[in-house]
CSV table of N, CA and C in Angstrom, one decimal:
chain,number,residue,atom,x,y,z
H,67,MET,N,-3.0,70.2,-76.5
H,67,MET,CA,-2.4,69.3,-75.3
H,67,MET,C,-3.0,70.2,-74.2
H,68,GLY,N,-3.8,69.7,-72.7
H,68,GLY,CA,-4.1,70.4,-71.9
H,68,GLY,C,-3.2,70.6,-71.1
H,69,VAL,N,-3.5,71.6,-70.1
H,69,VAL,CA,-2.5,72.1,-69.2
H,69,VAL,C,-1.9,70.3,-68.0
H,70,THR,N,-3.0,69.6,-67.7
H,70,THR,CA,-3.0,68.7,-67.2
H,70,THR,C,-2.1,67.6,-67.8
H,71,GLU,N,-1.9,67.1,-69.2
H,71,GLU,CA,-1.1,66.7,-70.0
H,71,GLU,C,0.4,67.0,-69.7
H,72,LEU,N,0.2,68.4,-70.5
H,72,LEU,CA,1.9,69.0,-70.5
H,72,LEU,C,2.5,68.9,-69.2
H,73,ARG,N,1.8,69.3,-67.8
H,73,ARG,CA,2.6,68.9,-66.7
H,73,ARG,C,2.7,67.3,-66.2
H,74,ALA,N,2.3,66.7,-66.7
H,74,ALA,CA,2.5,65.0,-66.4
H,74,ALA,C,2.7,64.7,-67.3
H,75,LEU,N,3.4,65.6,-68.8
H,75,LEU,CA,4.6,65.3,-69.5
H,75,LEU,C,6.2,65.4,-69.0
H,76,GLN,N,5.9,67.0,-68.0
H,76,GLN,CA,7.2,67.5,-67.9
H,76,GLN,C,7.2,67.1,-66.5
H,77,ARG,N,6.4,66.8,-65.7
H,77,ARG,CA,6.9,66.9,-64.4
H,77,ARG,C,7.9,65.5,-64.1
H,78,PRO,N,7.9,64.5,-64.3
H,78,PRO,CA,9.1,63.4,-64.3
H,78,PRO,C,10.7,64.3,-64.4
H,79,LEU,N,10.2,64.6,-66.1
H,79,LEU,CA,11.3,65.3,-66.4
H,79,LEU,C,12.1,66.5,-65.3
H,80,LYS,N,11.3,67.3,-65.0
H,80,LYS,CA,11.7,68.6,-64.3
H,80,LYS,C,12.5,67.8,-62.4
H,81,ASP,N,11.2,67.0,-62.2
H,81,ASP,CA,12.2,66.2,-60.9
H,81,ASP,C,13.0,65.6,-60.8
H,82,GLY,N,13.5,65.1,-62.1
H,82,GLY,CA,14.7,63.9,-62.3
H,82,GLY,C,15.9,64.9,-63.0
H,83,TYR,N,15.5,66.4,-63.0
H,83,TYR,CA,16.4,67.2,-63.5
H,83,TYR,C,17.0,68.0,-62.3
H,84,ARG,N,15.8,68.2,-61.5
H,84,ARG,CA,15.9,68.9,-59.8
H,84,ARG,C,17.2,68.4,-58.9
H,85,ASP,N,16.6,66.7,-59.0
H,85,ASP,CA,17.4,66.2,-58.3
H,85,ASP,C,19.1,65.4,-58.7
H,86,HIS,N,19.3,65.7,-60.3
H,86,HIS,CA,20.2,65.2,-60.8
H,86,HIS,C,20.5,66.3,-62.1
H,87,PRO,N,21.0,67.4,-61.8
H,87,PRO,CA,21.1,68.5,-62.5
H,87,PRO,C,21.9,68.0,-63.8
H,88,GLU,N,22.9,67.2,-63.6
H,88,GLU,CA,24.0,67.0,-64.7
H,88,GLU,C,22.8,66.5,-66.1
H,89,SER,N,22.1,65.2,-65.8
H,89,SER,CA,21.2,64.5,-66.6
H,89,SER,C,20.4,65.7,-67.3
H,90,ALA,N,20.4,66.9,-67.1
H,90,ALA,CA,19.8,67.9,-67.8
H,90,ALA,C,20.2,68.3,-68.8
H,91,GLN,N,22.1,68.2,-68.8
H,91,GLN,CA,22.9,68.2,-70.0
H,91,GLN,C,22.8,67.7,-71.3
H,92,VAL,N,22.5,68.3,-72.4
H,92,VAL,CA,22.2,67.7,-73.7
H,92,VAL,C,22.9,68.2,-74.6
H,93,THR,N,23.6,67.4,-75.4
H,93,THR,CA,24.2,67.2,-76.8
H,93,THR,C,23.5,67.1,-78.1
H,94,SER,N,23.4,68.4,-78.4
H,94,SER,CA,22.1,68.1,-79.9
H,94,SER,C,24.1,68.0,-81.2
H,95,VAL,N,22.8,67.6,-82.2
H,95,VAL,CA,24.6,67.1,-83.4
H,95,VAL,C,23.9,67.5,-84.7
H,96,ALA,N,24.4,68.3,-85.4
H,96,ALA,CA,23.6,67.8,-86.9
H,96,ALA,C,25.1,68.1,-87.7
H,97,GLU,N,25.0,67.2,-89.2
H,97,GLU,CA,26.1,67.0,-89.8
H,97,GLU,C,25.6,67.4,-91.3
H,98,ALA,N,26.4,68.1,-91.9
H,98,ALA,CA,26.2,68.3,-93.4
H,98,ALA,C,27.6,67.3,-93.9
H,99,ARG,N,26.7,67.0,-95.3
H,99,ARG,CA,27.9,66.2,-96.3
H,99,ARG,C,27.8,67.3,-97.9
H,100,GLY,N,29.1,67.3,-97.9
H,100,GLY,CA,29.2,67.8,-99.4
H,100,GLY,C,30.3,67.2,-100.2
H,101,GLY,N,30.0,67.5,-101.4
H,101,GLY,CA,31.3,67.0,-102.3
H,101,GLY,C,32.1,68.3,-103.1
H,102,ARG,N,32.8,68.0,-104.0
H,102,ARG,CA,33.9,67.9,-104.9
H,102,ARG,C,33.4,69.0,-106.2
H,103,ASP,N,31.9,68.0,-106.2
H,103,ASP,CA,31.0,68.8,-107.8
H,103,ASP,C,30.0,69.7,-107.1
H,104,SER,N,30.1,70.1,-106.4
H,104,SER,CA,29.0,71.0,-105.4
H,104,SER,C,29.2,72.1,-104.9
H,105,ILE,N,28.4,72.9,-104.8
H,105,ILE,CA,28.7,74.0,-104.0
H,105,ILE,C,27.4,74.3,-102.8
H,106,THR,N,27.0,72.8,-102.5
H,106,THR,CA,25.6,72.6,-101.6
H,106,THR,C,26.4,71.5,-100.7
H,107,ALA,N,25.9,71.9,-99.4
H,107,ALA,CA,25.3,70.6,-98.8
H,107,ALA,C,24.3,70.2,-97.6
H,108,THR,N,24.4,68.8,-97.6
H,108,THR,CA,23.0,68.1,-97.5
H,108,THR,C,23.5,67.6,-95.8
H,109,VAL,N,22.2,68.3,-95.0
H,109,VAL,CA,21.9,67.6,-93.7
H,109,VAL,C,20.7,66.5,-93.4
H,110,GLU,N,21.0,65.9,-92.5
H,110,GLU,CA,19.7,64.8,-92.6
H,110,GLU,C,19.1,65.6,-91.3
H,111,SER,N,17.7,65.3,-92.0
H,111,SER,CA,16.4,66.3,-90.9
H,111,SER,C,15.5,64.8,-90.9
H,112,TRP,N,14.6,65.0,-89.9
H,112,TRP,CA,13.7,63.9,-89.4
H,112,TRP,C,12.8,63.7,-90.4
H,113,ALA,N,12.2,64.1,-91.6
H,113,ALA,CA,11.7,64.0,-92.6
H,113,ALA,C,12.3,63.4,-93.7
H,114,VAL,N,13.1,64.1,-94.3
H,114,VAL,CA,14.0,64.2,-95.3
H,114,VAL,C,15.3,64.7,-95.4
H,115,PRO,N,16.3,64.2,-96.2
H,115,PRO,CA,17.3,65.3,-96.1
H,115,PRO,C,17.1,66.4,-97.2
H,116,ILE,N,18.0,67.5,-96.1
H,116,ILE,CA,18.1,69.1,-97.2
H,116,ILE,C,19.2,69.3,-97.7
H,117,ARG,N,19.1,69.6,-99.0
H,117,ARG,CA,20.3,70.3,-99.4
H,117,ARG,C,20.3,71.6,-99.5
H,118,ALA,N,21.3,72.3,-99.0
H,118,ALA,CA,21.5,73.4,-99.0
H,118,ALA,C,22.4,74.2,-99.8
H,119,GLY,N,22.3,75.2,-100.5
H,119,GLY,CA,23.2,75.7,-101.5
H,119,GLY,C,23.2,77.5,-101.4
H,120,PHE,N,23.4,78.3,-102.5
H,120,PHE,CA,23.6,79.7,-102.3
H,120,PHE,C,22.4,79.8,-102.1
H,121,HIS,N,22.3,81.3,-101.7
H,121,HIS,CA,21.1,82.3,-101.6
H,121,HIS,C,21.1,82.3,-103.4
H,122,LYS,N,20.1,83.2,-103.7
H,122,LYS,CA,19.9,84.1,-105.1
H,122,LYS,C,20.8,85.1,-105.1
H,123,ALA,N,21.3,85.7,-104.3
H,123,ALA,CA,21.8,87.0,-103.8
H,123,ALA,C,23.2,86.7,-104.2
H,124,VAL,N,23.5,85.6,-103.8
H,124,VAL,CA,24.8,85.5,-103.8
H,124,VAL,C,25.2,84.5,-105.0
H,125,GLY,N,24.6,84.0,-106.0
H,125,GLY,CA,25.2,82.7,-107.0
H,125,GLY,C,24.3,82.0,-107.2
H,126,GLY,N,23.4,81.6,-105.9
H,126,GLY,CA,22.2,80.3,-105.8
H,126,GLY,C,21.0,80.2,-107.3
H,127,ASP,N,20.8,79.3,-107.7
H,127,ASP,CA,19.8,79.0,-108.5
H,127,ASP,C,18.5,79.4,-107.6
H,128,GLY,N,18.2,79.3,-106.3
H,128,GLY,CA,16.9,78.8,-106.0
H,128,GLY,C,16.4,77.8,-105.7
H,129,VAL,N,17.5,76.6,-106.1
H,129,VAL,CA,16.7,75.2,-106.3
H,129,VAL,C,16.9,74.2,-105.1
H,130,ASP,N,18.1,74.9,-104.1
H,130,ASP,CA,18.8,74.7,-103.2
H,130,ASP,C,18.2,75.4,-101.8
H,131,ALA,N,17.8,74.6,-100.6
H,131,ALA,CA,17.5,75.4,-99.1
H,131,ALA,C,18.4,76.6,-99.2
H,132,CYS,N,18.4,77.3,-98.5
H,132,CYS,CA,19.3,78.7,-98.2
H,132,CYS,C,20.1,77.9,-96.7
H,133,SER,N,21.0,78.4,-96.4
H,133,SER,CA,21.1,77.8,-94.6
H,133,SER,C,20.7,79.0,-93.9
H,134,GLY,N,20.5,80.1,-94.6
H,134,GLY,CA,20.1,81.5,-93.7
H,134,GLY,C,18.8,81.0,-93.6
H,135,ASP,N,18.2,80.8,-94.6
H,135,ASP,CA,16.5,80.4,-94.4
H,135,ASP,C,16.2,79.4,-93.5
H,136,ILE,N,17.1,78.6,-93.0
H,136,ILE,CA,17.0,77.3,-92.8
H,136,ILE,C,17.0,78.2,-91.3
H,137,LEU,N,18.1,78.5,-91.0
H,137,LEU,CA,18.1,79.2,-89.5
H,137,LEU,C,16.7,80.0,-89.2
H,138,LEU,N,16.5,80.8,-90.4
H,138,LEU,CA,15.3,81.7,-89.8
H,138,LEU,C,13.8,80.4,-89.6
H,139,GLN,N,14.2,79.6,-89.9
H,139,GLN,CA,13.1,78.6,-90.2
H,139,GLN,C,12.9,77.8,-88.8
H,140,GLY,N,14.2,77.5,-88.4
H,140,GLY,CA,14.5,76.9,-86.6
H,140,GLY,C,13.9,78.0,-86.0
H,141,LEU,N,14.2,79.4,-86.6
H,141,LEU,CA,13.5,80.5,-85.1
H,141,LEU,C,12.4,80.4,-84.9
H,142,ALA,N,11.5,80.2,-86.3
H,142,ALA,CA,10.2,80.8,-86.2
H,142,ALA,C,9.3,79.2,-85.8
H,143,SER,N,10.0,77.8,-86.3
H,143,SER,CA,9.7,76.7,-85.5
H,143,SER,C,10.1,76.6,-84.2
H,144,CYS,N,11.0,77.2,-83.3
H,144,CYS,CA,10.9,77.1,-81.5
H,144,CYS,C,10.0,77.8,-81.1
H,145,ALA,N,9.7,79.4,-81.6
H,145,ALA,CA,9.2,80.3,-81.1
H,145,ALA,C,8.0,79.7,-81.5
H,146,GLY,N,7.3,79.4,-82.6
H,146,GLY,CA,6.4,78.4,-82.4
H,146,GLY,C,6.1,77.7,-81.3
H,147,GLY,N,6.6,76.5,-81.2
H,147,GLY,CA,6.4,75.4,-80.4
H,147,GLY,C,6.8,76.0,-78.5
H,148,THR,N,7.7,76.8,-78.5
H,148,THR,CA,7.8,77.9,-77.3
H,148,THR,C,6.2,78.6,-76.9
H,149,LEU,N,5.8,79.4,-77.9
H,149,LEU,CA,4.5,79.9,-77.9
H,149,LEU,C,3.3,78.8,-77.3
H,150,ALA,N,3.2,78.2,-78.1
H,150,ALA,CA,2.3,77.1,-77.9
H,150,ALA,C,2.4,76.1,-76.4
H,151,SER,N,3.6,75.7,-75.7
H,151,SER,CA,4.0,75.4,-74.3
H,151,SER,C,3.6,76.1,-73.4
H,152,VAL,N,3.9,77.5,-73.5
H,152,VAL,CA,4.0,78.7,-72.5
H,152,VAL,C,1.8,79.4,-72.8
H,153,ALA,N,1.6,79.0,-73.8
H,153,ALA,CA,-0.4,79.4,-73.6
H,153,ALA,C,-0.9,78.7,-73.3
H,154,THR,N,-0.1,77.2,-72.9
H,154,THR,CA,-0.7,76.2,-72.4
H,154,THR,C,-1.2,76.2,-71.0
H,155,PRO,N,-0.2,76.9,-70.0
H,155,PRO,CA,-0.4,76.5,-68.5
H,155,PRO,C,-1.0,78.3,-68.3
H,156,MET,N,-0.7,79.1,-69.1
H,156,MET,CA,-1.3,80.3,-69.1
H,156,MET,C,-3.0,80.3,-69.5
H,157,ARG,N,-3.3,79.1,-69.5
H,157,ARG,CA,-4.8,78.9,-70.2
H,157,ARG,C,-5.1,80.3,-71.8
H,158,ILE,N,-4.3,80.4,-72.2
H,158,ILE,CA,-4.5,81.4,-72.8
H,158,ILE,C,-4.8,80.5,-74.3
H,159,GLU,N,-6.0,80.6,-74.8
H,159,GLU,CA,-6.1,79.6,-76.0
H,159,GLU,C,-6.2,80.4,-77.3
H,160,LEU,N,-5.2,79.6,-78.1
H,160,LEU,CA,-4.6,80.4,-79.7
H,160,LEU,C,-5.5,79.4,-80.6
H,161,ARG,N,-6.2,79.7,-81.1
H,161,ARG,CA,-7.4,78.9,-82.4
H,161,ARG,C,-6.2,79.3,-83.5
H,162,ALA,N,-5.5,80.3,-83.8
H,162,ALA,CA,-4.6,79.9,-84.8
H,162,ALA,C,-3.1,81.1,-84.5
H,163,ALA,N,-2.2,80.4,-84.7
H,163,ALA,CA,-1.1,81.2,-84.6
H,163,ALA,C,0.4,80.8,-85.7
H,164,THR,N,0.5,82.5,-86.4
H,164,THR,CA,1.7,82.5,-87.3
H,164,THR,C,2.7,83.2,-86.6
H,165,VAL,N,3.9,82.3,-87.0
H,165,VAL,CA,5.3,83.0,-86.0
H,165,VAL,C,6.1,83.2,-87.9
H,166,ARG,N,6.8,84.2,-87.5
H,166,ARG,CA,7.5,85.0,-89.1
H,166,ARG,C,8.5,85.3,-88.7
H,167,ALA,N,9.7,84.8,-88.9
H,167,ALA,CA,10.8,85.4,-88.6
H,167,ALA,C,11.6,86.0,-90.3
H,168,THR,N,12.0,86.9,-89.8
H,168,THR,CA,12.3,88.1,-91.3
H,168,THR,C,14.1,88.2,-91.1
H,169,GLY,N,14.8,88.1,-91.6
H,169,GLY,CA,16.3,88.3,-91.9
H,169,GLY,C,16.9,89.1,-92.7
H,170,HIS,N,17.4,90.2,-92.3
H,170,HIS,CA,18.1,91.2,-92.9
H,170,HIS,C,19.4,91.3,-93.2
H,171,TRP,N,20.0,91.1,-94.4
H,171,TRP,CA,21.1,90.9,-94.5
H,171,TRP,C,21.7,92.0,-95.8
H,172,ASP,N,23.7,92.1,-96.1
H,172,ASP,CA,23.8,92.5,-96.9
H,172,ASP,C,24.7,91.5,-98.0
H,173,ALA,N,24.2,91.4,-99.1
H,173,ALA,CA,25.1,90.2,-100.1
H,173,ALA,C,26.4,90.7,-100.3
H,174,ARG,N,26.8,91.9,-100.2
H,174,ARG,CA,28.3,92.2,-100.3
H,174,ARG,C,29.4,91.5,-99.3
H,175,GLY,N,28.4,91.5,-98.0
H,175,GLY,CA,29.7,91.5,-96.8
H,175,GLY,C,29.8,89.5,-97.4
H,176,THR,N,29.0,88.7,-97.7
H,176,THR,CA,29.4,87.2,-97.8
H,176,THR,C,30.0,87.2,-99.0
H,177,LEU,N,29.6,88.0,-100.1
H,177,LEU,CA,30.3,87.8,-101.6
H,177,LEU,C,31.9,88.9,-101.5
H,178,GLY,N,32.3,89.0,-100.1
H,178,GLY,CA,33.7,90.0,-99.9
H,178,GLY,C,33.9,90.8,-101.1
H,179,LEU,N,32.8,91.8,-100.9
H,179,LEU,CA,32.7,92.8,-101.5
H,179,LEU,C,33.5,94.5,-100.8
H,180,ASP,N,32.9,94.2,-100.0
H,180,ASP,CA,33.3,95.5,-98.9
H,180,ASP,C,33.6,95.0,-97.5
H,181,LYS,N,34.8,94.7,-97.0
H,181,LYS,CA,35.1,94.4,-95.6
H,181,LYS,C,34.2,94.9,-94.4
H,182,SER,N,33.6,96.0,-94.8
H,182,SER,CA,33.2,97.0,-93.3
H,182,SER,C,31.8,96.1,-93.7
H,183,VAL,N,31.0,95.6,-94.4
H,183,VAL,CA,30.1,95.0,-94.4
H,183,VAL,C,29.8,93.9,-94.1
H,184,PRO,N,28.9,93.4,-92.7
H,184,PRO,CA,29.0,92.5,-91.9
H,184,PRO,C,28.3,91.2,-93.2
H,185,VAL,N,29.3,90.1,-92.9
H,185,VAL,CA,28.8,88.4,-93.4
H,185,VAL,C,27.9,88.2,-92.2
H,186,GLY,N,26.2,88.0,-92.9
H,186,GLY,CA,25.5,87.1,-91.8
H,186,GLY,C,24.4,88.5,-91.5
H,187,PHE,N,23.4,87.9,-90.9
H,187,PHE,CA,22.2,88.9,-90.8
H,187,PHE,C,22.6,90.2,-89.6
H,188,THR,N,22.3,91.3,-89.9
H,188,THR,CA,22.3,92.0,-89.4
H,188,THR,C,20.9,92.3,-88.3
H,189,ALA,N,19.9,92.0,-88.6
H,189,ALA,CA,18.5,92.1,-87.8
H,189,ALA,C,17.8,91.3,-88.2
H,190,ILE,N,17.2,90.4,-87.3
H,190,ILE,CA,15.9,89.6,-87.6
H,190,ILE,C,14.8,90.1,-86.8
H,191,ASP,N,14.0,90.1,-87.3
H,191,ASP,CA,12.6,90.8,-87.0
H,191,ASP,C,11.5,89.0,-86.6
H,192,LEU,N,10.8,88.8,-85.8
H,192,LEU,CA,10.1,88.0,-85.2
H,192,LEU,C,8.8,88.3,-85.2
H,193,SER,N,7.7,87.9,-85.8
H,193,SER,CA,6.5,88.4,-85.4
H,193,SER,C,5.5,87.7,-85.3
H,194,PHE,N,4.3,87.9,-84.3
H,194,PHE,CA,3.7,86.8,-84.1
H,194,PHE,C,2.4,87.6,-84.6
H,195,ASP,N,1.4,86.8,-85.4
H,195,ASP,CA,-0.3,86.9,-85.6
H,195,ASP,C,-0.5,85.9,-84.8
H,196,LEU,N,-1.8,86.2,-83.8
H,196,LEU,CA,-2.3,85.6,-83.4
H,196,LEU,C,-4.0,85.3,-83.3
H,197,ASP,N,-4.5,84.7,-83.2
H,197,ASP,CA,-5.9,84.4,-83.5
H,197,ASP,C,-6.3,83.8,-82.0
H,198,THR,N,-6.4,84.9,-81.4
H,198,THR,CA,-6.7,84.4,-79.5
H,198,THR,C,-8.0,85.5,-78.9
H,199,ASP,N,-8.7,85.3,-78.4
H,199,ASP,CA,-9.5,86.2,-77.2
H,199,ASP,C,-8.7,87.0,-76.0
H,200,ALA,N,-7.6,86.4,-76.2
H,200,ALA,CA,-6.8,87.0,-74.5
H,200,ALA,C,-6.6,88.6,-74.8
H,201,ASP,N,-6.3,89.5,-73.6
H,201,ASP,CA,-6.6,90.4,-73.9
H,201,ASP,C,-4.7,90.8,-73.8
H,202,ASP,N,-4.5,92.3,-74.1
H,202,ASP,CA,-3.4,92.8,-74.4
H,202,ASP,C,-2.2,92.4,-73.8
H,203,GLN,N,-2.5,92.4,-72.0
H,203,GLN,CA,-1.6,92.2,-71.5
H,203,GLN,C,-1.0,90.3,-71.2
H,204,SER,N,-2.1,90.3,-71.3
H,204,SER,CA,-1.7,88.5,-71.4
H,204,SER,C,-0.9,88.2,-72.5
H,205,VAL,N,-1.5,88.9,-73.6
H,205,VAL,CA,-0.8,88.3,-75.3
H,205,VAL,C,0.9,88.8,-74.7
H,206,ALA,N,0.6,90.4,-74.2
H,206,ALA,CA,2.6,90.8,-74.2
H,206,ALA,C,3.1,89.9,-73.2
H,207,ARG,N,2.5,89.4,-72.2
H,207,ARG,CA,3.3,88.4,-71.0
H,207,ARG,C,3.4,86.9,-71.7
H,208,LEU,N,2.6,86.3,-73.2
H,208,LEU,CA,2.7,85.5,-73.5
H,208,LEU,C,4.0,85.5,-74.4
H,209,LEU,N,4.2,86.5,-75.0
H,209,LEU,CA,5.3,86.7,-75.9
H,209,LEU,C,6.7,86.9,-75.4
H,210,GLU,N,6.3,87.5,-73.8
H,210,GLU,CA,7.4,88.0,-73.2
H,210,GLU,C,8.2,86.5,-72.7
H,211,LEU,N,7.3,85.6,-72.0
H,211,LEU,CA,7.7,84.1,-71.9
H,211,LEU,C,8.1,83.2,-73.3
H,212,THR,N,7.5,83.6,-74.3
H,212,THR,CA,8.0,82.9,-75.3
H,212,THR,C,9.3,83.3,-75.6
H,213,GLU,N,9.5,84.4,-75.7
H,213,GLU,CA,11.1,85.1,-76.5
H,213,GLU,C,11.8,84.4,-75.1
H,214,ARG,N,11.7,84.5,-73.9
H,214,ARG,CA,12.8,84.0,-72.8
H,214,ARG,C,13.0,82.5,-72.9
H,215,TYR,N,12.2,81.5,-73.1
H,215,TYR,CA,12.3,80.3,-73.0
H,215,TYR,C,12.2,79.2,-74.8
H,216,CYS,N,12.8,80.2,-75.5
H,216,CYS,CA,12.8,80.2,-77.4
H,216,CYS,C,14.4,79.9,-77.3
H,217,VAL,N,14.8,78.6,-77.3
H,217,VAL,CA,16.2,77.9,-77.2
H,217,VAL,C,16.6,78.8,-78.3
H,218,VAL,N,16.4,78.6,-79.4
H,218,VAL,CA,17.1,79.5,-80.9
H,218,VAL,C,17.2,81.2,-80.7
H,219,ALA,N,15.9,81.6,-80.1
H,219,ALA,CA,15.9,83.1,-80.2
H,219,ALA,C,16.4,83.4,-79.1
H,220,GLN,N,17.1,82.4,-77.9
H,220,GLN,CA,17.8,82.8,-76.8
H,220,GLN,C,20.0,82.4,-77.7
H,221,THR,N,19.7,81.9,-78.3
H,221,THR,CA,21.1,81.3,-78.8
H,221,THR,C,21.4,82.6,-79.6
H,222,LEU,N,20.8,83.0,-80.4
H,222,LEU,CA,21.1,84.0,-81.2
H,222,LEU,C,21.1,84.8,-80.0
H,223,ARG,N,20.4,85.6,-79.6
H,223,ARG,CA,20.4,86.7,-78.8
H,223,ARG,C,22.0,87.0,-77.7
H,224,GLN,N,22.0,85.4,-77.3
H,224,GLN,CA,23.2,85.6,-76.8
H,224,GLN,C,24.4,84.5,-77.5
H,225,PRO,N,25.2,84.4,-78.3
H,225,PRO,CA,25.3,83.5,-78.7
H,225,PRO,C,26.5,82.4,-78.0
H,226,PRO,N,26.8,81.4,-78.4
H,226,PRO,CA,27.6,80.6,-77.5
H,226,PRO,C,29.2,80.8,-78.5
H,227,GLU,N,30.1,80.2,-77.8
H,227,GLU,CA,31.4,80.4,-78.3
H,227,GLU,C,31.3,79.3,-79.7
H,228,ILE,N,31.9,79.7,-80.6
H,228,ILE,CA,31.7,78.8,-81.7
H,228,ILE,C,33.8,78.4,-81.7
H,229,THR,N,33.5,76.9,-81.6
H,229,THR,CA,35.2,76.5,-82.0
H,229,THR,C,34.9,76.0,-83.4
H,230,ILE,N,36.1,76.0,-83.8
H,230,ILE,CA,36.0,75.2,-85.4
H,230,ILE,C,37.5,74.8,-85.5
H,231,SER,N,37.5,73.2,-85.7
H,231,SER,CA,38.5,72.2,-86.1
H,231,SER,C,38.5,71.4,-87.0
H,232,ARG,N,39.5,70.7,-87.5
H,232,ARG,CA,39.7,69.4,-88.5
H,232,ARG,C,39.6,68.3,-87.6
H,233,ALA,N,38.1,67.5,-88.0
H,233,ALA,CA,38.1,65.9,-87.4
H,233,ALA,C,39.5,65.4,-87.7
């Protein structure tokens, strides 16, 4: 998609949000269903249902997706889409781009072996392998803007309040 097409696609949205800011409020929902006979939960996706279970490090068999890996995939895909959409108006040609999200965690936290060990990722590395002729300064700005506008990266950087309730 070129600059003209991207701007034409987003112009009516931006105009509408400027005129009616309340219309920019979006609610996204994901729902997982589990059962009593399994330590898995299944979420519907656009392509196929995804069954998530335990990571091998905490007793999984590797057959099911791991929700931590799904989180990293969400980050990598969001950053990749944001990268492409930011590169477009910057007129940076990306012949190819690979975004890798690598999460680091200690299984002892999840298994409850040591209460001083956090549960979940303690660090996430996001790296970009880009095939482009853009100069280093342009690429640095591209990555800065990608980080700024990547919804998942910003959500992880500044986590929202999470409430837990019974329906």
